[in-house]
């Protein structure tokens, strides 16, 4: 008996998007089948991982998350440099936590200075800048960052319906890439991309942020919206959804209590470091299976494991 | 149903007697094919036609019970490739691997951990389900003693692993009606194994090197009278194992290919030596279709993330997970602690509850039954509005637990505060909390009872 495996043909493909400029630029996307369905399509660019740094010293990270960066968390530029030089980061994502108007509310010019210093320290490695999703403040901060980093092709986000005109305008003017953000809904994701297209953001400059839920905190919603998005892009040729997806997952993983609990707080939860790394890796795995092209991750050990898994998926059969 | 209307029509009496409620036999056949009629409505179908139609309407992936109703679980019975199309139904079982060549301390540790590392979430018990016990000693007596010991000390069900029929028979015997999965029939031993599976009434795992060989084997075994099977394709690299899972499910669902219409067993424990990687591979099998997932470790750091991943992926996308209505105590609250109210959508609870817990501020969280809707949706549906909230707060009994009379509502439903104040009466003060849960800690730290 010879079984014929039912293969699917896809009419659509995900666009390829290049982040950064120069010889360390990174290209994502380009897949022509469902995630890792390499038996019926191509994946010219494997999914990538950006290492997360914060623009200020974190106050609520558990010891096991802080440990690899202990010597550098006081200085975002040193932190970024360590990620690149010691941990081989191919991309950095800086979270602009300090600009949160409900918290430290650091002004835009100071925030832009930090980003410039980080850019200087990472020597051409592509940079993602992630705001606080406060429309007014992000407009100020991200616009200024766009302006000060003209031509560096940073990925800037989250760009949401409420602030897309202002931030999108600067992204176009200063030649960056736009992270199109919508709250776990395929129609809203599409709507955002239509709006960005209308504004004049080029189709070569869009990444989709479908909004990421952590493991145990709504990951199933992200998972299914991402699967539906991939299917719409590939099989229904929905052009406004044919962009690579980015998942800002580190924040979601590491803010959960299960990533932090110590054995004293809950002896039934085992070793906190091993547990948190496993949670981060499992979260990454599910997002990759759902269609992620770009993961933002925190712990160097998690990143190493997930890279290894990606290699196994991409390996010749 | 796998047959077309015309195929079914050929098996009907073609008398157009109308007793089935349809005008003609053809109309009835069409209705059957579309799943809109039941075969029993026609009193005149032959037994032979009944058998053919029953076979054609059997689920494309056979549901198989492992163990029994008390200890055990069901696998298979899935009907879709993607959970959003319908839902995944039968959660895969996690099996902890032990061998009769392992040291006693190692085995005892696994038994202890198996019973110890259990978690509760939205009323669901998260735990490992099974032991996969391998006979490496070649000694049926030793194997039997180990199986018996684990069976007594745990509430697990089993996969018994050996190439020898006699060894498996010895293990199955001590388990009685806790029917183990017998692993595995292969091209050399299948006839013996089929015989054992039949006489012991156990499901049988079938292992082959290729899908072709696997399909041939399951057909032979079925002819020998065994219906409940579980597949192992022998792939132990990530990419091939992943692809096999997709092939098998597609063949079963899209081609109604019966020889592979079974659930699968996966062995992350044989795919890597790195325990982290093993857990990640296991999570791949949770999302991509395995029925039993064998793990080398039974530790909190793998069982917690994996059982949560399983809960999430197997949640019915049509039905949100709900919390029970009531008062939840966070960080040991007292009579001067703040009181917050939100809906019983489990995600709302986890996110808000998580932030409150992280704030370290002792608090009371009132969870109101809104049929699992989130704050804004429940408000829009008229379920999370002032008068309903007021009635719930009064009957919840929170007033007996606190001295103050202040209630914090989610910022998104600030508009209900007037109605809520009216319902609660003048002694209560309604306070508008932040819109985003992330801002709760800052808010609670500033909150004062007086
Ligand atoms: S009851 Fe049976 S024989 Fe009579 S019309 Fe219906 S299908 Fe035909």
XYZ file of C-alpha atoms and ligand atoms in Angstrom:
775
model
C 0.000 0.000 0.000
C 1.215 3.493 -0.747
C -0.630 6.183 1.065
C -1.011 9.480 -0.643
C -0.642 12.285 1.860
C -3.248 14.986 1.267
C -1.326 18.169 0.515
C -2.736 21.618 0.579
C -1.989 24.267 -2.028
C -1.735 27.837 -0.887
C -2.340 30.728 -3.186
C -1.101 33.444 -0.865
C 2.216 34.039 0.880
C 3.448 36.113 3.794
C 5.457 39.153 2.720
C 9.107 39.424 3.561
C 9.937 42.349 5.785
C 13.470 43.533 6.516
C 14.313 45.134 9.845
C 17.351 47.274 10.459
C 19.721 48.622 7.856
C 23.145 47.492 6.756
C 24.768 44.091 6.907
C 23.132 43.064 10.195
C 19.614 43.676 8.901
C 17.247 40.778 9.485
C 14.541 39.573 7.116
C 11.442 37.801 8.394
C 8.398 36.295 6.705
C 8.135 34.904 3.200
C 6.451 31.642 4.198
C 4.140 30.022 1.662
C 2.523 27.426 3.930
C 1.291 27.088 7.509
C 3.995 27.345 10.188
C 6.642 24.647 9.621
C 4.454 22.817 7.066
C 7.596 22.528 4.969
C 6.220 19.491 3.131
C 3.925 21.745 1.164
C 5.561 25.149 1.122
C 8.665 27.246 1.692
C 9.948 29.116 4.661
C 12.913 31.103 3.363
C 13.362 32.962 6.650
C 13.112 31.007 9.891
C 11.373 32.726 12.806
C 13.672 35.073 14.724
C 14.050 36.015 18.355
C 14.634 39.535 19.636
C 16.121 39.874 23.129
C 14.191 42.117 25.425
C 15.746 44.943 27.405
C 14.076 47.668 29.452
C 14.806 51.375 29.291
C 15.098 51.452 33.081
C 16.206 49.180 35.870
C 13.378 46.672 36.465
C 11.909 46.745 39.951
C 9.767 43.640 39.904
C 11.822 41.029 38.077
C 12.404 37.809 39.980
C 15.987 37.025 40.887
C 16.268 34.277 38.255
C 15.322 36.689 35.456
C 17.662 39.392 36.665
C 20.655 37.171 37.229
C 22.049 37.071 33.652
C 21.880 40.883 33.428
C 22.641 41.889 37.026
C 25.756 43.809 36.078
C 24.085 45.824 33.306
C 20.416 46.486 34.144
C 21.272 49.946 35.437
C 22.275 51.008 31.909
C 20.150 50.069 28.858
C 23.092 50.560 26.469
C 25.339 48.170 28.416
C 22.439 45.787 28.752
C 21.824 45.755 24.987
C 25.545 45.345 24.345
C 25.691 42.346 26.638
C 22.738 40.749 24.826
C 24.536 41.113 21.512
C 28.082 40.311 22.588
C 27.546 37.654 25.261
C 24.267 36.091 24.174
C 24.493 36.536 20.409
C 21.226 38.486 20.063
C 20.287 38.994 16.406
C 17.844 41.668 17.368
C 17.062 43.779 20.435
C 13.686 44.990 21.654
C 13.693 47.911 24.056
C 10.559 48.265 26.168
C 9.968 51.944 26.977
C 8.620 51.116 30.449
C 9.933 54.330 32.024
C 7.715 56.471 29.801
C 4.476 55.042 31.263
C 2.388 58.109 32.217
C 0.887 56.113 35.104
C 4.295 55.399 36.505
C 7.668 57.127 35.984
C 6.443 59.260 33.074
C 9.940 59.943 31.736
C 9.727 62.644 29.043
C 10.157 61.942 25.328
C 13.575 63.584 24.890
C 15.098 61.541 27.681
C 13.553 58.377 26.239
C 14.929 59.179 22.775
C 18.396 59.721 24.276
C 18.273 56.251 25.788
C 17.315 54.722 22.441
C 20.180 56.532 20.709
C 22.662 55.236 23.267
C 21.352 51.711 22.822
C 21.609 51.991 19.040
C 25.169 53.147 19.426
C 26.013 50.195 21.640
C 24.598 47.452 19.425
C 26.510 48.338 16.326
C 23.949 47.780 13.570
C 21.894 45.003 15.151
C 18.217 45.741 14.361
C 16.195 47.389 17.115
C 12.524 47.147 18.041
C 11.101 49.968 20.168
C 7.983 49.143 22.158
C 5.959 51.872 23.844
C 3.482 51.652 26.688
C 0.242 51.629 24.629
C -0.742 54.981 26.081
C -1.789 56.812 22.927
C -0.860 60.334 23.926
C 2.466 59.458 25.466
C 3.444 56.971 22.766
C 2.697 59.618 20.157
C 5.174 61.989 21.810
C 7.833 59.417 22.593
C 7.720 57.257 19.465
C 7.498 60.238 17.102
C 10.611 61.746 18.578
C 12.440 58.422 18.477
C 11.502 58.016 14.788
C 12.872 61.441 14.039
C 16.145 60.978 15.925
C 16.880 57.624 14.299
C 16.115 58.561 10.707
C 16.837 55.754 8.250
C 17.736 53.095 10.825
C 14.620 51.115 9.950
C 13.604 50.380 13.536
C 10.429 48.426 14.205
C 8.182 50.843 16.084
C 5.084 49.899 18.047
C 2.531 49.312 19.240
C 0.771 51.377 16.596
C -2.930 51.228 17.355
C -6.035 52.632 15.751
C -6.051 55.527 18.211
C -2.514 56.736 17.477
C -1.736 55.336 14.032
C -1.963 58.628 12.185
C 0.572 60.479 14.263
C 3.006 57.624 14.855
C 2.449 56.119 11.391
C 3.222 59.471 9.802
C 6.623 59.645 11.519
C 7.367 56.022 10.691
C 6.857 56.806 7.006
C 8.765 60.089 7.113
C 11.830 58.644 8.866
C 11.844 55.265 7.112
C 11.044 52.818 9.878
C 8.828 49.721 10.096
C 5.395 49.801 11.680
C 4.104 47.311 14.265
C 0.387 47.176 13.545
C -1.336 46.312 16.800
C -4.877 45.118 17.417
C -6.622 43.392 20.341
C -6.816 39.646 19.489
C -9.273 39.967 16.609
C -8.707 39.069 12.979
C -11.058 41.735 11.620
C -9.480 44.463 13.707
C -6.026 43.299 12.583
C -7.120 43.636 9.000
C -8.753 46.995 9.637
C -5.515 48.324 11.172
C -3.533 47.281 8.113
C -6.055 48.933 5.807
C -5.763 52.137 7.829
C -1.978 52.008 7.673
C -2.121 51.395 3.919
C -4.436 54.371 3.504
C -2.040 56.473 5.511
C 0.737 55.538 3.112
C 2.706 52.948 5.100
C 4.306 50.726 2.481
C 3.479 47.015 2.410
C 7.182 46.362 2.927
C 7.017 48.098 6.299
C 4.314 46.334 8.324
C 4.467 43.685 11.045
C 1.296 42.418 12.725
C 1.082 42.366 16.519
C -2.018 40.237 17.170
C -1.669 40.896 20.957
C -0.066 38.154 22.971
C -1.604 36.326 25.906
C 0.695 34.413 28.235
C 0.489 30.730 29.087
C -2.497 30.380 31.419
C -3.437 33.981 30.674
C -5.288 33.787 27.402
C -2.654 32.293 25.104
C -5.436 30.215 23.533
C -7.024 33.393 22.188
C -3.789 34.555 20.580
C -3.148 31.048 19.302
C -6.446 30.779 17.460
C -6.477 34.331 16.123
C -2.977 33.778 14.755
C -3.965 30.472 13.150
C -6.990 32.096 11.553
C -4.869 34.993 10.384
C -2.358 32.652 8.743
C -5.133 30.688 7.045
C -6.784 33.874 5.761
C -3.462 35.195 4.466
C -2.386 31.956 2.795
C -5.583 30.318 1.594
C -7.969 33.209 1.124
C -5.255 35.496 -0.204
C -6.329 38.206 2.176
C -3.718 40.777 1.159
C -4.180 42.977 4.209
C -3.187 40.084 6.448
C -0.110 38.895 4.549
C 2.415 40.375 6.950
C 4.747 38.596 9.375
C 3.578 38.406 12.988
C 5.502 39.649 16.011
C 4.762 38.565 19.588
C 5.797 40.705 22.515
C 5.699 37.698 24.804
C 8.422 38.221 27.416
C 6.435 40.800 29.355
C 3.384 38.538 29.454
C 5.346 35.497 30.551
C 7.383 37.150 33.245
C 4.693 39.238 34.885
C 2.622 36.163 35.775
C 2.854 35.037 39.349
C 3.812 31.544 38.226
C 7.017 32.898 36.681
C 7.944 34.477 40.005
C 6.746 32.266 42.878
C 9.527 31.112 45.184
C 9.547 27.683 46.855
C 8.849 29.446 50.153
C 5.682 30.963 48.690
C 4.536 27.725 47.069
C 6.525 24.532 47.596
C 4.374 22.706 45.036
C 5.656 24.864 42.200
C 9.197 23.511 42.231
C 12.338 25.316 41.131
C 11.432 28.874 40.062
C 14.141 29.296 37.451
C 13.467 26.022 35.695
C 9.742 26.637 35.866
C 9.922 30.170 34.469
C 12.235 29.140 31.633
C 9.919 26.268 30.743
C 6.910 28.609 30.775
C 8.763 31.019 28.496
C 9.778 28.227 26.109
C 6.331 26.600 26.006
C 4.748 29.987 25.342
C 7.223 30.503 22.486
C 6.485 27.040 21.086
C 2.736 27.643 20.963
C 3.182 31.050 19.342
C 5.555 29.572 16.751
C 3.054 26.848 15.920
C 0.350 29.477 15.537
C 2.437 31.481 13.071
C 4.827 33.844 14.827
C 7.760 35.152 12.779
C 9.356 37.190 15.496
C 9.357 36.517 19.228
C 10.459 38.931 21.902
C 11.995 36.849 24.683
C 13.828 37.511 27.936
C 15.934 34.733 29.419
C 19.113 33.742 27.539
C 18.557 30.081 28.378
C 14.992 30.127 27.027
C 16.232 31.766 23.849
C 18.900 29.128 23.364
C 16.371 26.312 23.703
C 13.816 27.896 21.382
C 16.483 28.585 18.739
C 17.447 24.962 18.917
C 13.806 23.941 18.440
C 13.469 26.253 15.433
C 16.583 24.645 13.924
C 15.074 21.206 14.445
C 11.929 22.285 12.646
C 13.898 23.738 9.753
C 16.344 20.810 9.491
C 16.306 18.685 6.360
C 14.184 15.585 6.797
C -20.967 10.618 7.126
C -18.389 9.429 4.619
C -20.874 8.324 1.933
C -22.570 10.493 -0.674
C -26.350 10.652 -1.037
C -26.226 8.539 -4.179
C -24.143 5.832 -2.484
C -26.648 5.674 0.350
C -29.592 5.719 -2.053
C -28.307 2.533 -3.692
C -28.706 0.734 -0.361
C -32.283 1.872 0.282
C -35.400 -0.084 -0.800
C -36.347 2.550 -3.451
C -40.064 2.112 -2.776
C -40.696 5.770 -1.916
C -43.160 4.762 0.808
C -42.627 8.095 2.655
C -42.634 6.490 6.129
C -39.345 8.175 6.934
C -41.025 11.535 6.547
C -39.215 12.288 3.289
C -41.048 12.296 -0.084
C -38.681 9.790 -1.708
C -35.898 7.379 -0.834
C -33.510 9.679 -2.687
C -34.539 12.663 -0.576
C -34.003 10.565 2.547
C -30.581 9.472 1.288
C -29.595 13.105 0.702
C -30.797 14.063 4.163
C -28.751 11.211 5.672
C -25.630 12.238 3.806
C -26.067 15.781 5.071
C -26.437 14.479 8.622
C -29.986 15.830 8.793
C -31.810 12.529 9.187
C -31.342 9.315 11.163
C -31.153 5.931 9.556
C -33.594 4.506 12.108
C -36.390 6.552 10.526
C -36.598 4.072 7.650
C -38.009 0.739 8.892
C -37.056 -1.108 5.717
C -33.244 -0.852 5.451
C -31.521 -4.223 5.388
C -29.170 -5.271 8.196
C -26.367 -5.355 5.699
C -27.013 -1.768 4.639
C -27.233 -0.789 8.306
C -23.795 -2.238 8.966
C -22.250 -0.436 6.004
C -23.836 2.852 6.949
C -22.881 2.515 10.617
C -19.274 1.897 9.632
C -19.347 4.907 7.325
C -20.767 7.137 10.042
C -18.290 6.038 12.748
C -16.102 8.889 14.022
C -13.090 9.406 11.730
C -10.655 9.167 14.653
C -11.695 6.346 16.936
C -12.309 7.371 20.550
C -10.433 5.001 22.855
C -10.742 4.699 26.612
C -7.511 3.999 28.480
C -7.847 2.618 32.018
C -11.431 2.915 33.137
C -13.917 5.617 34.062
C -12.379 6.208 37.499
C -8.719 6.191 36.651
C -8.009 6.774 33.053
C -8.921 9.020 30.179
C -10.300 8.971 26.709
C -8.282 9.887 23.608
C -9.173 10.247 19.941
C -12.606 11.356 18.789
C -11.223 14.600 17.366
C -13.049 16.194 14.459
C -10.981 19.184 13.366
C -7.483 20.273 12.314
C -7.664 23.669 14.038
C -9.261 24.328 17.394
C -11.156 27.396 16.155
C -13.060 25.243 13.634
C -14.889 23.562 16.489
C -12.844 22.545 19.496
C -10.374 19.846 20.448
C -12.187 17.397 22.727
C -10.145 14.706 24.422
C -7.083 16.110 26.173
C -3.890 14.112 25.693
C -2.681 12.150 28.698
C 0.769 12.852 30.149
C 2.623 9.646 30.946
C 5.653 9.482 33.228
C 8.300 7.074 32.020
C 9.788 4.466 34.359
C 11.702 1.299 33.680
C 12.125 -1.802 35.790
C 15.873 -1.291 35.408
C 15.737 2.036 37.266
C 16.909 2.331 40.856
C 14.144 2.113 43.467
C 14.820 5.640 44.729
C 14.286 7.074 41.265
C 11.025 5.213 40.834
C 9.804 6.148 44.317
C 10.568 9.788 43.620
C 8.487 9.693 40.456
C 5.603 8.025 42.243
C 5.737 10.655 44.960
C 5.937 13.508 42.451
C 3.121 12.086 40.369
C 0.766 12.326 43.326
C 2.200 15.582 44.657
C 2.424 17.977 41.694
C -1.237 18.703 41.080
C -2.841 22.049 40.521
C -6.321 23.432 40.373
C -7.381 26.024 37.849
C -10.920 27.114 36.945
C -12.192 24.052 38.763
C -10.053 21.721 36.646
C -7.488 19.406 38.229
C -4.163 19.660 36.397
C -2.045 16.542 36.728
C -0.115 13.810 34.977
C -2.371 10.889 34.124
C -0.337 7.831 33.466
C 2.846 5.827 33.951
C 4.614 4.380 30.930
C 6.399 1.370 32.411
C 9.014 -0.385 30.335
C 10.375 -3.858 30.907
C 14.113 -3.601 30.357
C 15.045 -6.365 32.760
C 13.430 -9.046 30.600
C 11.999 -10.430 33.846
C 8.193 -10.628 33.760
C 8.029 -11.072 37.533
C 10.049 -7.948 38.210
C 7.986 -5.968 35.740
C 4.745 -7.181 37.252
C 5.887 -6.235 40.749
C 6.735 -2.711 39.597
C 3.413 -2.226 37.813
C 1.583 -3.517 40.840
C 3.468 -1.189 43.177
C 2.704 1.918 41.091
C -0.907 0.840 40.699
C -1.295 0.620 44.462
C 0.479 3.845 45.311
C -1.085 6.110 42.685
C -4.338 6.741 40.853
C -2.575 6.395 37.494
C -3.443 4.372 34.478
C -0.730 2.729 32.379
C 1.126 2.183 29.160
C 2.974 -1.111 29.470
C 6.044 -1.353 27.261
C 7.657 -4.562 26.061
C 8.094 -6.566 22.873
C 7.094 -9.691 24.722
C 3.488 -10.710 24.924
C 4.082 -12.638 28.145
C 5.612 -9.661 29.894
C 2.701 -7.421 28.901
C 0.201 -10.108 29.903
C 1.762 -10.270 33.368
C 1.482 -6.507 33.754
C -2.070 -6.303 32.424
C -3.150 -9.057 34.756
C -2.299 -7.167 37.945
C -4.119 -4.074 36.674
C -7.498 -5.783 36.345
C -10.063 -3.411 34.944
C -7.605 -0.486 34.947
C -7.031 -1.396 31.298
C -3.508 -0.409 30.215
C -2.376 0.535 26.745
C -0.215 -2.339 25.505
C 2.905 -1.068 23.732
C 3.547 -2.166 21.110
C 2.540 -4.416 18.271
C 5.062 -4.362 15.423
C 5.483 -6.272 12.189
C 7.078 -9.214 13.973
C 4.878 -9.695 17.011
C 1.520 -8.253 15.981
C -0.403 -11.465 15.864
C 0.546 -12.413 19.455
C -0.091 -8.880 20.628
C -3.487 -8.738 18.947
C -4.418 -11.953 20.670
C -3.405 -10.555 24.048
C -5.198 -7.248 23.478
C -8.320 -9.165 22.597
C -8.239 -11.565 25.516
C -7.272 -8.880 28.044
C -9.667 -6.299 26.585
C -6.914 -3.678 26.364
C -6.183 -1.035 23.738
C -3.116 -1.795 21.646
C -0.380 0.549 20.460
C 0.884 -0.218 16.973
C 4.368 0.797 15.881
C 5.886 0.832 12.394
C 8.619 2.653 10.503
C 6.414 4.249 7.858
C 2.798 5.294 7.565
C 2.307 2.673 4.857
C 3.504 -0.108 7.119
C 1.499 1.283 9.979
C -1.706 1.263 7.951
C -1.091 -2.310 6.812
C -0.533 -3.430 10.387
C -3.649 -1.784 11.797
C -5.735 -3.470 9.122
C -4.312 -6.893 9.948
C -4.828 -6.296 13.641
C -8.373 -5.152 13.065
C -9.058 -8.326 11.126
C -7.787 -10.211 14.148
C -10.563 -8.567 16.151
C -8.901 -5.596 17.891
C -10.674 -2.278 17.478
C -8.985 0.048 19.968
C -5.573 1.060 18.678
C -3.083 3.893 19.202
C -0.419 4.763 16.621
C 3.351 5.232 16.915
C 5.103 6.205 13.686
C 8.611 5.687 15.155
C 9.637 9.238 14.201
C 11.879 10.641 16.882
C 13.056 13.856 15.253
C 10.979 16.956 15.811
C 10.285 17.717 12.187
C 9.271 14.206 11.190
C 7.198 13.608 14.293
C 5.395 16.915 13.703
C 4.728 16.088 10.069
C 3.490 12.583 10.906
C 0.940 14.047 13.311
C -0.399 16.332 10.606
C -0.436 13.581 7.960
C -2.306 11.179 10.217
C -4.944 13.677 11.201
C -5.448 14.863 7.632
C -5.768 11.316 6.328
C -8.277 10.482 9.038
C -10.389 13.620 8.773
C -10.099 14.651 5.149
C -9.730 11.251 3.466
C -11.670 9.232 6.048
C -8.755 6.817 5.891
C -9.777 4.232 8.505
C -6.434 2.389 8.842
C -4.942 5.544 10.399
C -8.137 6.768 12.072
C -6.647 6.473 15.547
C -5.038 8.666 18.161
C -1.264 8.633 18.649
C 1.374 8.159 21.319
C 4.416 10.485 21.286
C 7.776 10.103 23.035
C 9.450 13.441 23.779
C 11.495 11.475 26.339
C 13.194 9.625 23.474
C 13.697 12.725 21.333
C 16.250 14.682 23.381
C 18.442 14.480 26.465
C 17.770 18.075 27.414
C 14.881 18.249 29.906
C 13.874 21.772 28.826
C 13.766 20.785 25.204
C 11.774 17.730 26.114
C 9.095 19.882 27.740
C 8.950 22.164 24.710
C 8.606 19.208 22.344
C 5.862 17.857 24.600
C 3.997 21.158 24.286
C 4.229 20.836 20.500
C 2.450 17.496 20.773
C -0.241 19.085 22.960
C -1.102 21.510 20.155
C -0.369 19.109 17.342
C -2.507 16.181 17.961
C -0.908 13.508 20.189
C -3.165 11.400 22.433
C -0.510 10.259 24.914
C 2.710 12.174 25.609
C 5.497 10.357 27.427
C 7.759 12.424 29.706
C 10.960 11.448 31.488
C 10.449 13.883 34.360
C 7.604 14.340 36.816
C 8.580 17.701 38.261
C 6.637 20.874 38.967
C 8.679 22.761 36.387
C 7.502 20.602 33.524
C 4.102 19.414 34.757
C 2.752 22.849 35.606
C 3.509 24.537 32.244
C 2.467 21.483 30.246
C -0.829 20.878 32.005
C -1.682 24.571 31.662
C -0.799 24.473 27.949
C -3.086 21.472 27.593
C -5.909 23.221 29.443
C -5.545 26.308 27.226
C -5.371 24.505 23.895
C -8.285 22.207 24.741
C -10.534 24.986 26.019
C -13.642 25.177 23.866
C -13.211 28.426 21.883
C -17.000 28.770 21.780
C -17.361 28.599 25.542
C -15.208 30.800 27.725
C -13.829 29.303 30.895
C -15.718 30.576 33.889
C -14.965 31.106 37.542
C -17.444 30.324 40.257
C -19.331 33.312 41.580
C -18.272 34.387 45.047
C -15.801 36.168 47.276
C -12.113 35.506 46.564
C -9.550 36.320 49.242
C -6.228 37.599 47.944
C -3.191 38.205 50.174
C -5.121 37.433 53.356
C -7.542 40.387 53.580
C -9.204 41.718 56.736
C -12.066 44.078 57.643
C -10.136 47.120 56.425
C -9.095 45.706 53.056
C -10.353 47.038 49.735
C -13.166 45.261 47.882
C -13.119 44.977 44.092
C -15.734 43.536 41.789
C -15.342 42.017 38.347
C -16.899 39.394 36.061
C -16.440 35.624 36.108
C -14.667 35.353 32.738
C -11.688 33.272 33.824
C -9.188 35.440 31.990
C -10.532 38.583 33.654
C -10.133 36.839 36.975
C -6.598 35.614 36.268
C -5.390 38.972 35.028
C -7.054 41.101 37.720
C -6.379 38.532 40.455
C -2.753 38.232 39.348
C -2.192 41.980 39.527
C -3.872 42.242 42.928
C -1.733 39.416 44.201
C 1.398 41.013 42.767
C 0.511 44.284 44.525
C 0.774 42.409 47.848
C -2.185 44.521 49.061
C -4.632 42.273 50.962
C -7.917 42.524 49.044
C -11.348 41.030 48.563
C -12.255 40.259 44.969
C -15.942 39.738 44.224
C -16.508 37.576 41.161
C -19.960 37.989 39.711
C -21.553 35.435 37.399
C -21.836 37.097 33.984
C -21.933 33.785 32.111
C -18.242 34.023 31.401
C -18.349 37.369 29.634
C -15.560 39.891 30.040
C -16.211 43.272 31.671
C -17.147 45.301 28.606
C -19.049 42.526 26.847
C -20.992 41.732 30.022
C -21.838 45.398 30.453
C -23.003 45.660 26.838
C -25.133 42.545 27.330
C -26.813 44.087 30.379
C -25.325 41.531 32.773
C -22.717 43.696 34.493
C -24.801 46.761 35.226
C -25.603 48.778 38.366
C -28.740 47.104 39.678
C -27.559 43.533 38.997
C -24.183 44.291 40.586
C -25.895 45.856 43.605
C -28.086 42.823 44.180
C -25.075 40.535 43.903
C -22.940 42.614 46.290
C -25.685 42.566 48.917
C -26.318 38.863 48.743
C -22.596 37.990 48.515
C -22.146 38.548 52.241
C -19.119 40.806 51.811
C -20.705 43.407 54.116
C -20.182 41.039 57.075
C -16.478 40.791 56.333
C -15.601 44.484 56.161
C -16.022 47.584 58.316
C -15.964 50.125 55.517
C -18.551 50.352 52.729
C -16.462 51.002 49.640
C -16.583 49.042 46.423
C -14.140 49.409 43.534
C -15.552 48.820 40.043
C -13.526 48.391 36.810
C -12.784 51.712 35.106
C -14.366 50.498 31.888
C -17.811 50.430 33.481
C -17.589 53.775 35.253
C -21.018 54.598 33.779
C -22.757 52.087 36.053
C -21.697 53.837 39.259
C -24.905 55.917 39.571
C -27.215 52.924 39.272
C -25.010 50.906 41.565
C -25.034 53.577 44.263
C -28.786 53.731 44.034
C -29.143 49.970 44.400
C -26.689 49.747 47.312
C -28.041 52.729 49.242
C -26.358 55.770 50.749
C -23.983 54.018 53.176
C -21.963 52.643 50.226
C -19.406 54.531 48.212
C -18.715 53.352 44.668
C -15.105 53.982 43.577
C -13.930 53.864 39.970
C -10.865 51.683 39.605
C -8.334 51.773 36.765
C -9.315 50.622 33.276
C -6.345 48.314 32.873
C -5.543 45.569 35.352
C -1.865 46.476 35.094
C -2.608 49.703 36.925
C -4.299 47.963 39.859
C -1.192 47.629 42.040
C -0.501 51.381 41.922
C -4.167 52.082 42.622
C -4.448 49.639 45.525
C -1.271 50.837 47.180
C -2.833 54.297 47.511
C -6.274 53.055 48.574
C -7.411 53.826 52.132
C -10.376 52.462 54.088
C -11.163 55.839 55.647
S -39.005 4.966 4.696
Fe -37.328 4.005 3.638
S -38.283 2.978 1.940
Fe -39.784 4.468 2.658
S -39.335 6.324 1.478
Fe -38.170 6.511 3.303
S -36.207 5.674 2.717
Fe -37.612 4.974 1.171
